[in-house]
XYZ file of C-alpha atoms in Angstrom:
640
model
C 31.834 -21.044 101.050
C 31.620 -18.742 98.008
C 33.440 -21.494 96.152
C 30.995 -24.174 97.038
C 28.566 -21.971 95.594
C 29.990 -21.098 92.509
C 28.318 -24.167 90.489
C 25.050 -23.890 90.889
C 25.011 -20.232 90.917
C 26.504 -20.115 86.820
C 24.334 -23.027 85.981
C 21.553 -20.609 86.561
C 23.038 -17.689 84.577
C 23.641 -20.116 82.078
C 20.112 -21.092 81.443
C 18.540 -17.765 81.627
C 20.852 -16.550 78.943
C 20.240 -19.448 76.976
C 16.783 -19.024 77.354
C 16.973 -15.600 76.129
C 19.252 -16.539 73.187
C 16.628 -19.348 71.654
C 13.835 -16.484 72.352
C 15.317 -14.313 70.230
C 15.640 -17.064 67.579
C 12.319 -17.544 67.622
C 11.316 -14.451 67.236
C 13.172 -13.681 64.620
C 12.198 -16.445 62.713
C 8.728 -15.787 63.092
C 9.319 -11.915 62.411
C 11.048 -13.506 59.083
C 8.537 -15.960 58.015
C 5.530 -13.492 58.578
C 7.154 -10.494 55.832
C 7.636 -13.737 53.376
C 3.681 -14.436 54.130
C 2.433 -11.503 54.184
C 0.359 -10.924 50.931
C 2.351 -8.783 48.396
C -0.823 -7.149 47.974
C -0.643 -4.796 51.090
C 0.394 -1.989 49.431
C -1.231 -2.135 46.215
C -4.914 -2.541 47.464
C -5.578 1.062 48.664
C -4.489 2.761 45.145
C -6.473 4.883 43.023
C -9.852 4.898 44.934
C -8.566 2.074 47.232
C -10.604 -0.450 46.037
C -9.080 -3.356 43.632
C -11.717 -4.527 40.789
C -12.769 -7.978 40.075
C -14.197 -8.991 36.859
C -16.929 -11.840 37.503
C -20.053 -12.969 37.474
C -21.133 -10.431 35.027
C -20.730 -7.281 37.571
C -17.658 -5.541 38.730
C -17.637 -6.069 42.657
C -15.454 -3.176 44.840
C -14.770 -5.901 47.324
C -13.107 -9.249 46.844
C -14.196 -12.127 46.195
C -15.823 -14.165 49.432
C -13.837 -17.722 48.327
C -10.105 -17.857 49.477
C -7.615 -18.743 46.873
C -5.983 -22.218 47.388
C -2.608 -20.080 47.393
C -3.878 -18.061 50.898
C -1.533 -17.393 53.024
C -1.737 -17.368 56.782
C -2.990 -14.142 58.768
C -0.169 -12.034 59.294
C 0.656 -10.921 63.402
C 2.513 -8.553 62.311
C 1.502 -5.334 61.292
C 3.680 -2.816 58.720
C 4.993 0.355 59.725
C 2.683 2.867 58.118
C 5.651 5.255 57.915
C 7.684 3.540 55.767
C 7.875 3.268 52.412
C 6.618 0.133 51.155
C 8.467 -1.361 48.186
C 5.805 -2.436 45.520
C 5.447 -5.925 45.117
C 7.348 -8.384 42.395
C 4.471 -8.811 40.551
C 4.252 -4.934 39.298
C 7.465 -4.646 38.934
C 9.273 -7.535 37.237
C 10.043 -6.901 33.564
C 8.472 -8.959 30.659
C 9.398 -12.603 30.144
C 11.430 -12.450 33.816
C 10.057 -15.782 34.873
C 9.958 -15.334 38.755
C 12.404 -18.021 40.676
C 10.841 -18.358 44.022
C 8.911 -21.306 43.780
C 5.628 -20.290 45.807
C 2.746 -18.477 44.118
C 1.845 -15.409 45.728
C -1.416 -15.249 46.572
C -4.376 -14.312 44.066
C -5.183 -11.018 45.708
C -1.797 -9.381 44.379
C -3.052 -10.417 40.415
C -6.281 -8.098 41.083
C -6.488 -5.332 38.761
C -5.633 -2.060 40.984
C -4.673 1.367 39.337
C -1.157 1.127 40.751
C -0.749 -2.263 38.619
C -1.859 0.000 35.236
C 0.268 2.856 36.639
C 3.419 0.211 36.601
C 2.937 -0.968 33.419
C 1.216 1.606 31.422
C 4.088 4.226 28.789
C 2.641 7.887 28.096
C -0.807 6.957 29.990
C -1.658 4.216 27.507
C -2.039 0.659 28.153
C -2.202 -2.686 25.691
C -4.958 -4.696 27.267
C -6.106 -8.822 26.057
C -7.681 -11.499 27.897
C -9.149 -15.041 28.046
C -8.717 -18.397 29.106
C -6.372 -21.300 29.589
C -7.623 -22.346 25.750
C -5.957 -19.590 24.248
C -2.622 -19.460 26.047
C -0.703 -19.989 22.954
C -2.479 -17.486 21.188
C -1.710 -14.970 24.625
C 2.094 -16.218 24.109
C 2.198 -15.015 20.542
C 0.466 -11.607 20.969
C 3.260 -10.513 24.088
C 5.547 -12.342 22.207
C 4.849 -9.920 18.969
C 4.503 -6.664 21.437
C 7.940 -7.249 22.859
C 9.498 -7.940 20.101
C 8.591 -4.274 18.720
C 10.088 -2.922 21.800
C 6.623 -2.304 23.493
C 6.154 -3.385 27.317
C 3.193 -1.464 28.432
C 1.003 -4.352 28.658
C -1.497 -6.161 30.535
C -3.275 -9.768 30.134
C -6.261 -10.095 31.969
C -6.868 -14.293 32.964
C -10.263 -15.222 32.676
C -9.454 -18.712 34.708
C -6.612 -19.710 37.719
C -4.917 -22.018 35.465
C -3.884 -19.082 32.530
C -3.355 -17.171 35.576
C -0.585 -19.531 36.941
C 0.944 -20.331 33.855
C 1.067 -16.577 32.816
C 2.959 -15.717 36.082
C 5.629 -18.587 35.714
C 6.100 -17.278 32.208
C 6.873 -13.826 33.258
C 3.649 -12.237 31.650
C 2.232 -9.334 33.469
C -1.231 -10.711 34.488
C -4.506 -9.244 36.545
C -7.192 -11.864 37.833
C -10.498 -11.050 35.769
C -12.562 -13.596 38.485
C -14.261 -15.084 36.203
C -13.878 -18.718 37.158
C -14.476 -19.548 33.395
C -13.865 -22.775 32.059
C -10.172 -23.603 30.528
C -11.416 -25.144 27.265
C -11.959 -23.253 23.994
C -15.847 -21.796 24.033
C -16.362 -21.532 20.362
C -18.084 -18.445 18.883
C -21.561 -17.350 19.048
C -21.922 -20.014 22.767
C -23.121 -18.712 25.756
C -19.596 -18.583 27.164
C -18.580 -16.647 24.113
C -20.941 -13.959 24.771
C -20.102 -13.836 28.552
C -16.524 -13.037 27.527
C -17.507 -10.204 25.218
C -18.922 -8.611 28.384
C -16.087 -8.820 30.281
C -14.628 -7.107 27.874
C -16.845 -4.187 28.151
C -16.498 -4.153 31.779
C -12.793 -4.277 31.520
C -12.861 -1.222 29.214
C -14.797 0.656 31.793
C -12.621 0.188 34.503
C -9.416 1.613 32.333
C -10.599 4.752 31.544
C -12.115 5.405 35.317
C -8.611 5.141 36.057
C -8.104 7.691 33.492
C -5.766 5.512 31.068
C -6.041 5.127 27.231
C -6.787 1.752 26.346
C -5.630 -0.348 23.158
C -8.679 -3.282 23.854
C -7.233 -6.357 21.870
C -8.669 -9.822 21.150
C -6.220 -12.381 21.340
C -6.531 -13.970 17.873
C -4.676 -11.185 16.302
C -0.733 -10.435 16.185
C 0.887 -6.658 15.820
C 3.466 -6.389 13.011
C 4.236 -2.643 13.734
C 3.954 -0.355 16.656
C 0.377 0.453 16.287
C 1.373 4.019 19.337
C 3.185 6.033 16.939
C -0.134 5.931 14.831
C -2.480 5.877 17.304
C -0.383 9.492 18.166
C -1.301 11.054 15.082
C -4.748 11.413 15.639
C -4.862 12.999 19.115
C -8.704 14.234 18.631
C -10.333 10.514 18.387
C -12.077 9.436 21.337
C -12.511 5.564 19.975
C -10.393 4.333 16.777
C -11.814 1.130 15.840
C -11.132 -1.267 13.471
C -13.369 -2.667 10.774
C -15.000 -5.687 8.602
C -14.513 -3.579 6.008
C -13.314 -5.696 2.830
C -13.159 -2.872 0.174
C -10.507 -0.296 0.541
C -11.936 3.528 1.146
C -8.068 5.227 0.976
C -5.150 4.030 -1.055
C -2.298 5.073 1.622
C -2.371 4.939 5.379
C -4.993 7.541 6.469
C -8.319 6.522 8.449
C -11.290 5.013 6.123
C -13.613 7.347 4.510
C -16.028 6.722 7.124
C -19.139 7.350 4.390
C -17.999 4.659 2.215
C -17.632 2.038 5.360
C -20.047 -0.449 4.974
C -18.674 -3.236 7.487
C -19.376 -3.261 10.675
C -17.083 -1.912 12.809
C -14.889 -4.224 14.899
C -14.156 -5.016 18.282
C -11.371 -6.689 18.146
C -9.107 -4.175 18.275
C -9.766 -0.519 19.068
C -8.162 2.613 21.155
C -10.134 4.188 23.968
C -9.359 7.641 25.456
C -10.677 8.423 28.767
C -13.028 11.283 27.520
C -16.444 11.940 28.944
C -18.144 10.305 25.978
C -16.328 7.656 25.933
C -17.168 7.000 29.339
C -20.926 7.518 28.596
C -20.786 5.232 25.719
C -18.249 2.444 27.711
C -21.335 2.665 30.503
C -24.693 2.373 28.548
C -22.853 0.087 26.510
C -22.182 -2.268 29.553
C -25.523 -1.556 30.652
C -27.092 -3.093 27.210
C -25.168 -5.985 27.545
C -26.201 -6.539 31.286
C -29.625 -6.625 30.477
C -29.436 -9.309 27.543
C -27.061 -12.309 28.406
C -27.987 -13.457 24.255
C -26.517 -10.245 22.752
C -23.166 -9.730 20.893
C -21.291 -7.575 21.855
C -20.473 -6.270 19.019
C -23.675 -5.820 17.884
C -24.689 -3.622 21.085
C -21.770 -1.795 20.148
C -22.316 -0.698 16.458
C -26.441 -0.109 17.640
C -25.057 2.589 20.176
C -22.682 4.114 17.553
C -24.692 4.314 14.532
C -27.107 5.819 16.949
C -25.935 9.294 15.505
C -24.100 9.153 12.799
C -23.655 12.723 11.901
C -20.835 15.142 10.456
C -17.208 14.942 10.272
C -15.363 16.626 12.796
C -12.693 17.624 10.467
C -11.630 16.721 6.975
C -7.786 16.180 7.412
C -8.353 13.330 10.433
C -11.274 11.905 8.710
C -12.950 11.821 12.136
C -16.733 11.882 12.504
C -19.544 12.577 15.004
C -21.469 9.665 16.601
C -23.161 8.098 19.336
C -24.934 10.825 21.257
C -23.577 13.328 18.782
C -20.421 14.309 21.160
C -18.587 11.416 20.679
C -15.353 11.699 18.085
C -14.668 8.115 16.006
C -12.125 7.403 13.628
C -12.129 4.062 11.833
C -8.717 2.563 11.232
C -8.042 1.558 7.952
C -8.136 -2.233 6.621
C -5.580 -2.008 4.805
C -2.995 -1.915 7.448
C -5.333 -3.008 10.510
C -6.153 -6.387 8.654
C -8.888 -8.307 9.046
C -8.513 -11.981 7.968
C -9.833 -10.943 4.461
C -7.757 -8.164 3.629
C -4.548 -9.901 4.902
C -4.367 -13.427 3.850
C -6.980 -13.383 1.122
C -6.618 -10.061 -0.540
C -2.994 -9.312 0.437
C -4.060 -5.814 0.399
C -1.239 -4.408 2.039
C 1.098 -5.750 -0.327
C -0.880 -4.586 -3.532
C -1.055 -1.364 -1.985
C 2.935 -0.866 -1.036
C 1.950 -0.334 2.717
C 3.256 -1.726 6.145
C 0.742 -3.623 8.024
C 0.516 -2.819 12.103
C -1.774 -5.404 12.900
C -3.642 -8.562 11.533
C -6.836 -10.075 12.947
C -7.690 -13.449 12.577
C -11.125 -12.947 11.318
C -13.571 -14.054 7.892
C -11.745 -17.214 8.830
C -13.289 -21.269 8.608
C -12.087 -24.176 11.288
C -12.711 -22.700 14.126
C -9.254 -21.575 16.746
C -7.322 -24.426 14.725
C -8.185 -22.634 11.546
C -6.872 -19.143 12.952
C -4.045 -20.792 14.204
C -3.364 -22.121 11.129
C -3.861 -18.799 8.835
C -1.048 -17.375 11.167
C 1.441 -20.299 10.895
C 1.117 -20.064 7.126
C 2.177 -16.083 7.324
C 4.761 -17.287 9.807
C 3.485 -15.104 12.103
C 3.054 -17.453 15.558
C 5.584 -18.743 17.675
C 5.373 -22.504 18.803
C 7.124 -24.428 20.802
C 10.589 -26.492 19.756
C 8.856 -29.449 19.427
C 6.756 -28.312 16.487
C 9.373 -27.544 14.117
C 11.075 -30.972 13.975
C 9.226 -34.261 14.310
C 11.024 -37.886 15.060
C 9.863 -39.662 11.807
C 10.718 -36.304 9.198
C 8.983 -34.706 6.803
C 7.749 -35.137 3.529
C 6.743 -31.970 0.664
C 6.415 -32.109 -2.840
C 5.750 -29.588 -5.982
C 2.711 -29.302 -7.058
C 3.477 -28.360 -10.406
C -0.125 -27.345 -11.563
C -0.688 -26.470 -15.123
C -0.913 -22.970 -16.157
C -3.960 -24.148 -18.228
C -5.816 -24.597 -15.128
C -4.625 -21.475 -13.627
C -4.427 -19.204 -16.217
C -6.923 -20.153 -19.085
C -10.681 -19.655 -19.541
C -13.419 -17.808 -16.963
C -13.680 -17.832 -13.815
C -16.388 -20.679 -13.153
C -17.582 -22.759 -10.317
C -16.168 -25.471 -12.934
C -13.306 -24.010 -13.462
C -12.334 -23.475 -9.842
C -13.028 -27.046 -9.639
C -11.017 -28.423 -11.934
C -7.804 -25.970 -10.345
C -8.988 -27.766 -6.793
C -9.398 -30.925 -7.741
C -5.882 -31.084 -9.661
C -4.291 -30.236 -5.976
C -6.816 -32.487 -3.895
C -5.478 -35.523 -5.958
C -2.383 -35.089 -5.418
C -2.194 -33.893 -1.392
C -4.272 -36.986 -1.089
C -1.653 -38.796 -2.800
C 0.639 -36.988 -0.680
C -1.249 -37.909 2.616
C -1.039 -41.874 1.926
C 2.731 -41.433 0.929
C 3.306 -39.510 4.286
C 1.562 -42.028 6.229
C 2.909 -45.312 4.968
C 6.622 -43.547 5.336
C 5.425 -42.375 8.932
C 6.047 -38.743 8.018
C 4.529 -35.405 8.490
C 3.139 -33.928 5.290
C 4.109 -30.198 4.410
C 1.423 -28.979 2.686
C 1.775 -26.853 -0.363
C 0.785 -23.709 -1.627
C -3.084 -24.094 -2.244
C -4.505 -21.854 -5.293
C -8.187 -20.860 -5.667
C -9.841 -19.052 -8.409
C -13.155 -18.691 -6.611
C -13.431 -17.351 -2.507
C -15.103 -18.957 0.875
C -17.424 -16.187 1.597
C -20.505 -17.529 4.173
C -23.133 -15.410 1.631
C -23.446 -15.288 -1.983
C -21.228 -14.099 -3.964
C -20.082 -14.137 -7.942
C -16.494 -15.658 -7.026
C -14.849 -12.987 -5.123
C -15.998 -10.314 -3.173
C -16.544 -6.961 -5.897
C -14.445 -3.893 -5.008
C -12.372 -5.773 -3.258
C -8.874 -6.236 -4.416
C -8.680 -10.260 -4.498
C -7.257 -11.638 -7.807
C -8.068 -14.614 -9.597
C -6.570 -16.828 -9.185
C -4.835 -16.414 -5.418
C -3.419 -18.251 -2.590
C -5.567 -19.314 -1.182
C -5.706 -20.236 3.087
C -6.051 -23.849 3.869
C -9.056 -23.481 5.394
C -10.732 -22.612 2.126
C -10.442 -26.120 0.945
C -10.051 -28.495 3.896
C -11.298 -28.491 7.661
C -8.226 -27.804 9.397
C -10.284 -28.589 12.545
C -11.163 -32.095 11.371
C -7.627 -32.730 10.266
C -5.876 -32.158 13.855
C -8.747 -33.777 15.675
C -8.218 -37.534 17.122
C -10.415 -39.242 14.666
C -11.160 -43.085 15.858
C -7.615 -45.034 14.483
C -9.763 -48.206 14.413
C -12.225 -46.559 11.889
C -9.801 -44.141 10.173
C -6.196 -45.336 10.628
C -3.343 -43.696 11.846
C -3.004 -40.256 12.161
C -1.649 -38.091 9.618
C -0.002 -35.020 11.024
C 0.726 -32.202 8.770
C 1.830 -28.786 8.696
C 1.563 -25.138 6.325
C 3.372 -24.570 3.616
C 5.790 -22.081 4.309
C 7.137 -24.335 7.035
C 10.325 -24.717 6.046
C 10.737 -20.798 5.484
C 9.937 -20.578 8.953
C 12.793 -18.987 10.622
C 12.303 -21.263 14.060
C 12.608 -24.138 11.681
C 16.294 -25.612 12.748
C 18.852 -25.335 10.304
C 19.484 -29.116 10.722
C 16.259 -29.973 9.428
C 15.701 -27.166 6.330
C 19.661 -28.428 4.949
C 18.630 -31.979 5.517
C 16.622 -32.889 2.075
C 16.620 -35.989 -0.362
C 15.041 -34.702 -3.735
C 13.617 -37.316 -4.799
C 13.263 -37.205 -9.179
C 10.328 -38.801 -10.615
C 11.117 -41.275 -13.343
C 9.131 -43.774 -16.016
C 10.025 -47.187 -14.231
C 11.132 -48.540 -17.916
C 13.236 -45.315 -18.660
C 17.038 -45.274 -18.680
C 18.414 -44.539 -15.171
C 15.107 -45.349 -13.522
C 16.637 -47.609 -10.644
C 17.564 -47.026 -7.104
C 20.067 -49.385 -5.610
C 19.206 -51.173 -1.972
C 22.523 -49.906 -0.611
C 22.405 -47.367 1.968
C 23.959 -44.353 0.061
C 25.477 -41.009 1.470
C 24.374 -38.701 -1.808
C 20.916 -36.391 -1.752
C 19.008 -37.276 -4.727
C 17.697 -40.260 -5.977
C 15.304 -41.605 -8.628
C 12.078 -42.864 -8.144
C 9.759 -45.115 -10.291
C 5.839 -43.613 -10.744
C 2.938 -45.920 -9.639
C 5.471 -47.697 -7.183
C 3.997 -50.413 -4.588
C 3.947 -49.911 -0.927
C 6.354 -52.448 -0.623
C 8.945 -50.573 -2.894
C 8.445 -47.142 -1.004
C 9.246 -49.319 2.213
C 12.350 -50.857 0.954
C 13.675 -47.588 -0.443
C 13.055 -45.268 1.920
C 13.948 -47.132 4.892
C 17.496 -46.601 3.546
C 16.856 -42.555 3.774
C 15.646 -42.368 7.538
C 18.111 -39.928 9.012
C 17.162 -37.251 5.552
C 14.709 -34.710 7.767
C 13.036 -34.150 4.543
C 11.867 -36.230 1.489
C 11.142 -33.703 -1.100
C 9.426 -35.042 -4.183
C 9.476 -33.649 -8.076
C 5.636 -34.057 -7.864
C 3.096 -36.394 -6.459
C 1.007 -37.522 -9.788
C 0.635 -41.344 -10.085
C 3.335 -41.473 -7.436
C 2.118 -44.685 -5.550
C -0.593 -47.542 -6.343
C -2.114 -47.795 -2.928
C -1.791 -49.541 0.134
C -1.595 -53.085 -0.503
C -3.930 -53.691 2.524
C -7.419 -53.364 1.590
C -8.617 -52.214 4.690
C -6.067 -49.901 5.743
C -6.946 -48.594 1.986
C -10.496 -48.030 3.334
C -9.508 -46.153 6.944
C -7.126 -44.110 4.856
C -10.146 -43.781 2.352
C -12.774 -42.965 5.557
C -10.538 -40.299 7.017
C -9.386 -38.021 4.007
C -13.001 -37.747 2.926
C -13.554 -36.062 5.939
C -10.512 -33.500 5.656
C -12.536 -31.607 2.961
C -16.213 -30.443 2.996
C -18.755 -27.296 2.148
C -17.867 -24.443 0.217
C -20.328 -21.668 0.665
C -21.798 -19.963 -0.693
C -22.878 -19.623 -4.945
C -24.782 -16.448 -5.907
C -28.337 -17.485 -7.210
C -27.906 -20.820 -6.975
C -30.149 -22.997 -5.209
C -28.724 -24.461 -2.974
C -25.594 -22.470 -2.615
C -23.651 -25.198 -0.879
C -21.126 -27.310 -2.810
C -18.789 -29.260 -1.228
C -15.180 -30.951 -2.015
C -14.838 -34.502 -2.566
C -11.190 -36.530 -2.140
C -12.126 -39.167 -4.663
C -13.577 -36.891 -7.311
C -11.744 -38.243 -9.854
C -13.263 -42.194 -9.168
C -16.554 -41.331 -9.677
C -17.679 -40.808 -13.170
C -20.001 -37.708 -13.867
C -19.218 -36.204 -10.242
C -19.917 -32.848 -9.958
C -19.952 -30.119 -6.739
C -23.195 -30.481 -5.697
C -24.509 -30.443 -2.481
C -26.067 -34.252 -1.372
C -29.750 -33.811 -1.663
C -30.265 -37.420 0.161
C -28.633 -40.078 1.769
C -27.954 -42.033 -1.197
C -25.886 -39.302 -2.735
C -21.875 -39.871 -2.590
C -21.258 -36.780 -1.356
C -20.305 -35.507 2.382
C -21.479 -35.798 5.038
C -22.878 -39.292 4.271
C -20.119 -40.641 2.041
C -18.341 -43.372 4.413
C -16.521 -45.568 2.155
């Protein structure tokens, strides 16, 4: 009888334990999937005073925000053991540049800025703060890019918009979530959306020193050269060092400006906060001010509440003084080293004054973010990507071999600066046609000025500064870099003509294929001796090349020398005849005319606008004045 029973008896032991078996599979699983859920942000949101900080809608809110991020994860069941140490979570802790390989993005709440994120990433209680938006992620790239490569990692980037935010995170770039919900695209100065971002900087700055950090505020238009901590040590007493418009050197070495001769305003753009009582006070009715006037600068606010008092020096060896309510210890950092876009790339004061620069800010700048941009490609001082230092179709440079007559000779005149500009706007706009028929990108040269782009009068150059005459001069002084690497209309203005600065091919990032890749291309009188080039493909790197040649001879030449990366020519004067095609002659014609445009500004001259014209040289009795109607053949009317 037992037998008979046997069957039955283990089928129903077997089922219970199998029952038990895919129970505990489940469980497990679900005990699994609910730790890889939960929010890494469980055990950084009770730090400091336990409340994270959000930076949006103009007011800091001690709760988070009510909308869930499309990245929410599901409620977790199950709750942590409150006894054990909880590990903090990836994003704190993963170095610089250590893109993250999961392929899920944690949820927004573990990006919000806590105390225990600054306490992760903050070196001898100071911290390297920038923000913005998706627009500027290049420019965010290049100022980590320029910390870490002077061995400093105690930074933060604060992400004005989801999409930075993201992009940051997959780079490995320590980010916080400001909350603003601002818009990706670039806001241009002096907008509404310009001025909103200057007061999330001030709220940013408040919430660093209440957690009791010092603060190096940054904008992120400007690039470190050198460690800016070791000086920032010296001067242990300052409760704000700020940096400076000035444009006239106060000190000849490396010590803070004579704060009685300062005359610019002082900058906000980069400047070191200690977490001293008046700082505080000033950080708070200085966020206050801005609160209560969406239209101010805040800048502005910040120089009214400083030169509020503007008293004694505290000592004479730091150079620091007395200001704001009287309490409050400020040092201004000197221009000379903490650059402004004047003093670096106009005056090259640090290299007339033997000094190392720490830091360069892309300011007294023309063209907008392209024209910043620009400034610090030319000083091969931003990173790109691959792409941009090779292009399918080449390059093209030439010398500009201008005459010392025009550099040199005679004084320094609105004429005479002309007739140095004009001499290089013939022949880049020679170069320009030459690049385009040949499908090339144009390497600019080295552009010399003997008078500067100020936005107020001036007699040529700023006085007391230390800009010589004549100087290299930025690109932006001449031609609007904006306008140039904007999508003009191809049927109106032809193809587009891409272009880059002129120390490109001193660029280190520039690939060694393309720098040793050059056909020099010699310059020759078509009748003279020699002055042939045969139709055979040939293996050798320089050639000669008949002046005033057709467009159909540059095609049948130069088709031979495709696979040279670079056609580099003696000089570009009476170099080609013009496109054979009228009408492509008048695109062509149509778009260079706007690459160039105002100068400003002439001292007692009326008006003090004079603008750049292409075709100067066409146009018999042409001179740099501003178009007083719409029948003068000057920009912005000129068309054909």
């Amino acid at each position: 009888m037992a037998a008979s029973n046997c069957l039955p008896e283990g089928k129903s032991i077997f089922w219970a334990i199998y029952a038990v078996v895919i129970a505990g599979i489940v469980f497990t699983c679900f005990v699994i999937l609910s730790s890889v859920y939960t929010s890494p942000a469980a055990g950084a949101a009770t730090s400091g005073n336990g409340k994270p900080f959000f930076l949006g809608a103009w007011l800091f809110s001690s709760s988070p925000p009510t909308s869930l991020s499309p990245y929410s994860p599901p409620l977790a069941t199950k709750m942590p053991n409150t006894n054990q140490q909880i590990e903090p979570p990836p994003v704190l802790t993963r170095a610089i540049w250590d893109a993250p390989v999961d392929r899920r993005m944690p949820d927004l709440k573990s990006f919000q800025l806590t105390k225990e994120m600054v306490e992760h990433h903050a070196k001898g209680n100071v911290i390297i703060v920038t923000f913005g938006n998706y627009a500027f992620m290049d420019f965010i790239l290049n100022w980590v890019k320029h910390l870490t490569d002077l061995n400093v990692f105690n930074l933060l980037v604060g992400a004005m918009d989801t999409k930075l935010l993201e992009a940051l995170y997959w780079k490995g770039i320590p980010v916080f979530d400001m909350g603003s919900k601002m818009a990706t695209n670039d806001v241009g100065w002096g907008s509404p959306t310009f001025h909103k971002m200057g007061r999330e900087k001030v709220f940013l700055i408040n919430v660093f020193l209440n957690y009791g950090y010092e603060l190096l505020m940054c904008d992120t238009d400007m690039v470190w050269i050198k460690n800016p901590l070791s000086y920032i040590a010296r001067i242990p007493d300052a409760d704000i060092l700020t940096s400076s418009d000035q444009v006239i050197p106060t000190v000849t070495d490396d010590s803070l400006e004579i704060w009685q001769q300062v005359t610019g305003a002082y900058n906000v753009g980069i400047f070191h906060w200690r977490p001293t009582d008046s700082a505080k006070k000033l950080a708070k009715e200085w966020k206050d001010v801005v609160l209560n006037d969406d239209k101010l600068w805040d800048q502005a606010a910040f120089n009214d509440l400083i030169h509020r008092v503007v008293g004694r020096s505290v000592d004479d060896e730091n150079r620091l003084f007395y200001a704001y309510d009287g309490t409050l210890k400020l040092g201004v950092l000197p221009s000379s080293i903490f650059c402004s876009g004047h003093t670096y790339f106009v005056q090259a004061m640090p290299r007339q004054m033997g000094l190392e620069p720490y830091a360069v800010h892309t300011t007294f700048q023309f063209a907008g973010t392209e024209g910043k941009r620009h400034r610090l490609r030319e000083a091969i001082l931003f990173y790109d990507q691959p792409t941009y230092y090779d292009s399918p179709g080449g390059f093209l440079s030439f010398n500009p071999g201008i005459p010392r007559s025009l550099l040199f000779e005679g004084l320094h005149t609105v004429h005479s600066h002309f007739a140095l500009v004009n001499y290089q706007l013939k022949q880049i706009r020679t170069a320009l046609a030459v690049a385009s028929l040949l499908n090339r990108t144009l390497v600019m040269p080295q552009l010399w000025c003997r008078f500067d782009r100020i936005w107020y009068g001036h007699p040529g150059i700023i006085e007391g500064s230390l800009t010589r005459q004549p100087f290299i001069c930025p690109m932006d002084h001449l031609f609007e870099v904006n306008v140039m690497l904007s999508e003009l209309s191809e049927a109106e203005f032809g193809p587009q003509i891409y272009f880059r600065e002129y120390s490109f091919l001193q660029n280190p990032l520039v690939p060694t294929y393309v720098k040793e890749s050059v056909l020099d291309i010699q310059l020759c009188d078509a009748h003279s001796q020699g002055c042939n080039v045969s139709n055979e493909t040939v293996s050798q790197d320089f050639i000669k090349f008949p002046r005033n040649s057709t467009e159909q001879k540059y095609v049948q030449v130069f088709s031979q020398y495709k696979d040279f990366k670079v056609l580099h020519f003696s000089s570009m004067v009476d170099v080609f005849q013009g496109f054979s095609d009228k009408a492509r002659q008048a695109k062509f014609r149509n778009r260079v005319q706007r690459y160039v445009g105002i100068w400003c500004c002439v001292e007692n001259r009326t008006p003090g606008h004079i603008y750049y014209d292409m075709y100067w040289d066409e146009k018999p009795g042409w001179k740099p004045e501003p178009p007083l109607t719409a029948s003068d053949d000057h920009p912005p009317w000129q068309t054909n």
